[in-house]
Short mmCIF file of C-alpha atoms in Angstrom, two decimals:
data_model
loop_
_atom_site.label_atom_id
_atom_site.label_comp_id
_atom_site.label_asym_id
_atom_site.label_seq_id
_atom_site.Cartn_x
_atom_site.Cartn_y
_atom_site.Cartn_z
CA MET Y 17 241.41 236.35 171.48
CA LEU Y 18 245.15 236.83 171.97
CA LEU Y 19 244.48 238.66 175.25
CA ARG Y 20 242.46 235.71 176.54
CA GLU Y 21 245.38 233.36 175.86
CA MET Y 22 247.76 235.46 177.94
CA SER Y 23 248.35 234.87 181.62
CA PHE Y 24 248.05 237.87 183.92
CA GLN Y 25 251.84 237.95 184.29
CA GLU Y 26 252.30 238.19 180.52
CA LYS Y 27 249.78 241.03 180.36
CA ARG Y 28 251.74 242.77 183.12
CA ALA Y 29 254.93 242.44 181.06
CA TRP Y 30 253.23 243.92 177.97
CA ILE Y 31 251.72 246.78 179.96
CA SER Y 32 255.01 247.54 181.67
CA LEU Y 33 256.92 247.50 178.36
CA ALA Y 34 254.41 249.68 176.54
CA THR Y 35 253.98 252.26 179.31
CA MET Y 36 257.69 252.56 180.04
CA GLY Y 37 258.48 252.88 176.33
CA LEU Y 38 255.84 255.56 175.90
CA ILE Y 39 256.37 257.63 179.04
CA TYR Y 40 260.14 257.38 179.39
CA GLY Y 41 260.59 257.57 175.61
CA ARG Y 42 258.85 260.94 175.67
CA TYR Y 43 260.89 262.06 178.69
CA PHE Y 44 264.26 261.16 177.15
CA TRP Y 45 263.25 262.66 173.80
CA SER Y 46 262.37 265.98 175.42
CA LEU Y 47 265.58 265.83 177.46
CA THR Y 48 267.61 265.35 174.29
CA MET Y 49 265.85 268.31 172.69
CA GLN Y 50 266.73 270.43 175.73
CA GLY Y 51 270.43 269.56 175.45
CA GLY Y 52 270.48 266.97 178.19
CA ARG Y 53 269.26 269.12 181.06
CA GLY Y 54 265.75 269.27 182.39
CA PRO Y 55 264.08 270.42 185.58
CA PHE Y 56 263.64 267.84 188.32
CA GLY Y 57 259.92 268.49 188.12
CA SER Y 58 259.72 266.94 184.65
CA LEU Y 59 261.24 263.70 185.95
CA LEU Y 60 258.83 263.72 188.87
CA ALA Y 61 255.90 264.30 186.50
CA THR Y 62 257.14 261.43 184.32
CA VAL Y 63 257.28 259.01 187.24
CA VAL Y 64 253.82 260.06 188.45
CA GLN Y 65 252.36 259.63 184.94
CA LEU Y 66 253.95 256.18 184.66
CA VAL Y 67 252.63 255.04 188.03
CA ILE Y 68 249.09 256.29 187.30
CA LEU Y 69 249.02 254.76 183.82
CA GLN Y 70 250.33 251.42 185.05
CA VAL Y 71 247.93 251.27 187.99
CA VAL Y 72 244.97 252.01 185.69
CA LEU Y 73 246.03 249.39 183.10
CA PHE Y 74 246.90 246.72 185.68
CA THR Y 75 243.54 247.31 187.35
CA LEU Y 76 241.70 247.03 184.03
CA ALA Y 77 243.56 243.80 183.22
CA ALA Y 78 242.59 242.43 186.64
CA ILE Y 79 238.93 243.48 186.26
CA PHE Y 80 238.60 241.68 182.93
CA ASN Y 81 240.09 238.47 184.31
CA PRO Y 82 239.96 238.46 188.12
CA ARG Y 83 240.68 234.73 188.46
CA ASP Y 84 244.02 235.04 186.63
CA ALA Y 85 244.87 238.22 188.53
CA GLN Y 86 244.38 236.54 191.91
CA ALA Y 87 246.40 233.45 190.99
CA LYS Y 88 249.87 233.19 192.51
CA LYS Y 89 252.83 232.89 190.15
CA ASP Y 90 253.42 229.26 189.29
CA GLU Y 91 256.77 227.56 188.65
CA ARG Y 92 256.86 228.46 184.92
CA GLU Y 93 256.20 232.12 185.63
CA ARG Y 94 258.84 232.19 188.35
CA LEU Y 95 261.37 230.56 186.00
CA ILE Y 96 260.57 233.09 183.27
CA ASP Y 97 261.04 235.90 185.80
CA LEU Y 98 264.41 234.53 186.91
CA LYS Y 99 265.73 234.09 183.38
CA ALA Y 100 264.55 237.52 182.27
CA THR Y 101 266.07 239.13 185.36
CA ARG Y 102 269.42 237.45 184.65
CA VAL Y 103 269.47 238.90 181.11
CA ALA Y 104 268.39 242.32 182.38
CA TYR Y 105 271.13 242.27 185.03
CA ALA Y 106 273.74 241.63 182.33
CA GLY Y 107 272.29 244.51 180.31
CA LEU Y 108 272.25 246.78 183.35
CA SER Y 109 275.88 245.98 184.16
CA ALA Y 110 276.98 246.53 180.56
CA GLY Y 111 275.05 249.80 180.38
CA ILE Y 112 276.61 251.16 183.58
CA ILE Y 113 280.10 250.21 182.44
CA CYS Y 114 279.47 251.91 179.07
CA ALA Y 115 278.13 255.03 180.78
CA TYR Y 116 281.25 255.11 182.99
CA ILE Y 117 283.69 254.52 180.11
CA PHE Y 118 282.09 257.22 177.96
CA ALA Y 119 282.00 259.68 180.85
CA GLY Y 120 285.03 261.53 179.64
CA PHE Y 121 284.03 261.75 175.99
CA PRO Y 122 281.80 264.30 174.29
CA ALA Y 123 278.98 261.94 173.51
CA PRO Y 124 275.23 261.89 173.02
CA ILE Y 125 273.08 262.27 176.10
CA VAL Y 126 272.44 258.57 176.54
CA VAL Y 127 276.07 257.76 177.26
CA ARG Y 128 276.94 260.80 179.36
CA PHE Y 129 277.66 259.73 182.91
CA ASP Y 130 275.05 261.55 184.92
CA ALA Y 131 271.81 260.78 186.71
CA ASN Y 132 269.82 260.73 183.48
CA SER Y 133 272.19 258.33 181.76
CA LEU Y 134 271.90 255.98 184.71
CA LEU Y 135 268.12 256.34 184.60
CA PHE Y 136 268.24 255.54 180.88
CA VAL Y 137 270.29 252.39 181.57
CA LEU Y 138 267.89 251.37 184.33
CA VAL Y 139 264.80 251.90 182.16
CA THR Y 140 266.42 250.03 179.25
CA ALA Y 141 267.30 247.10 181.52
CA GLU Y 142 263.73 246.93 182.81
CA MET Y 143 262.36 247.01 179.27
CA LEU Y 144 264.85 244.30 178.30
CA ARG Y 145 263.50 242.22 181.17
CA ASN Y 146 259.95 242.72 179.88
CA VAL Y 147 260.98 241.74 176.34
CA CYS Y 148 262.69 238.57 177.63
CA GLN Y 149 259.58 237.67 179.62
CA ILE Y 150 257.31 238.17 176.61
CA VAL Y 151 259.57 236.14 174.30
CA GLN Y 152 259.57 233.25 176.77
CA TYR Y 153 255.82 233.41 177.27
CA ARG Y 154 255.31 233.33 173.49
CA ARG Y 155 258.02 230.92 172.35
CA GLY Y 156 258.35 228.73 175.42
CA VAL Y 157 260.81 228.46 178.26
CA TYR Y 158 263.49 225.82 178.00
CA ALA Y 159 266.09 224.68 180.53
CA MET L 5 262.45 216.74 174.66
CA ILE L 6 259.70 215.71 177.07
CA ARG L 7 256.47 214.69 175.36
CA ASN L 8 253.24 214.07 177.20
CA GLU L 9 249.79 212.56 177.01
CA ILE L 10 247.99 215.23 179.00
CA ARG L 11 245.64 216.26 176.23
CA ARG L 12 244.48 212.66 175.64
CA LEU L 13 244.18 211.98 179.36
CA ARG L 14 242.10 215.11 179.88
CA PHE L 15 239.79 213.95 177.11
CA GLU L 16 239.50 210.51 178.69
CA HIS L 17 238.71 212.04 182.07
CA GLY L 18 235.40 213.58 181.10
CA GLU L 19 236.95 216.24 178.86
CA MET L 20 238.58 217.89 181.84
CA THR L 21 239.44 221.48 180.97
CA GLN L 22 242.94 222.92 181.23
CA GLN L 23 241.60 225.29 183.87
CA ALA L 24 240.26 222.41 185.99
CA LEU L 25 243.58 220.57 185.80
CA ALA L 26 245.49 223.77 186.54
CA GLU L 27 243.42 224.43 189.66
CA ARG L 28 243.97 220.91 190.96
CA ILE L 29 247.75 221.19 190.78
CA GLY L 30 248.14 224.89 191.59
CA MET L 31 249.24 226.16 188.19
CA THR L 32 247.82 228.59 185.68
CA ARG L 33 245.81 227.43 182.67
CA GLN L 34 248.45 228.97 180.41
CA THR L 35 251.15 226.80 181.97
CA ILE L 36 249.11 223.64 181.38
CA ASN L 37 248.68 224.79 177.77
CA ALA L 38 252.44 225.38 177.46
CA ILE L 39 253.18 221.89 178.86
CA GLU L 40 250.75 220.28 176.42
CA GLN L 41 252.36 222.10 173.51
CA GLY L 42 255.87 221.11 174.59
CA LYS L 43 256.82 224.72 175.32
CA TYR L 44 257.62 224.00 178.95
CA SER L 45 258.86 220.91 180.78
CA PRO L 46 257.36 220.83 184.28
CA SER L 47 259.34 220.19 187.43
CA LEU L 48 259.40 216.65 188.76
CA GLU L 49 257.01 217.65 191.53
CA ALA L 50 254.50 219.14 189.07
CA ALA L 51 254.83 216.10 186.80
CA PHE L 52 253.98 213.78 189.71
CA LYS L 53 251.01 215.96 190.63
CA ILE L 54 249.68 215.83 187.05
CA ALA L 55 250.12 212.06 186.89
CA SER L 56 248.33 211.63 190.21
CA VAL L 57 245.33 213.67 189.01
CA PHE L 58 244.89 211.12 186.21
CA GLY L 59 245.70 208.17 188.47
CA GLN L 60 248.56 207.14 186.20
CA PRO L 61 252.26 206.40 186.76
CA LEU L 62 254.60 209.15 185.68
CA GLU L 63 255.86 207.27 182.62
CA ALA L 64 252.31 206.88 181.31
CA VAL L 65 251.96 210.66 181.17
CA PHE L 66 255.45 211.89 180.26
CA HIS L 67 258.06 210.36 177.94
CA TYR L 68 261.49 211.47 176.97
CA ALA L 69 261.96 211.69 173.21
CA ALA L 70 265.45 212.32 171.82
CA GLU L 71 265.24 214.98 169.08
#
């Protein structure tokens, strides 16, 4: 019932949030367990898993409601996208500054200034964007 | 807050569905639902399109209500 109420764009946001949380959550957890270093292959495998999972779920969502899937984004969906992207950009900027500031300190993996910390910031910003989209789809979008 | 009479007008126009209205103005059904529930105020262009579907002036479909 709830799924039928959702537009295709909202379903995309849910799928993106869930898959990124699951796949990257597992990647960063295993990285933390390995002391912050992992082979490049594990990152590659993570990205491939994410792409495959998202393609499968997006395709399933489109199959169950092809009319919604083919519809172009309307003005409300574009506005939600813009607002969510603005929030995510602020989060991304703050995350990068934090990663840079904490570069010199002995800190947990997530704030160490290296490629993985930047990836963590990027993933978090994207998930923040998805959360903002979902909140606006559920609670309404106001000027 | 912008209130509207879309739900009543749909009913008076042969129980037009949200989907049918959405298709006529190039929006999604969920956006029409959000407008009806006051969760989204449409652009001026979209408001004019909705009013023209019902053959009504804009002020007969949308009203501003101070909260």
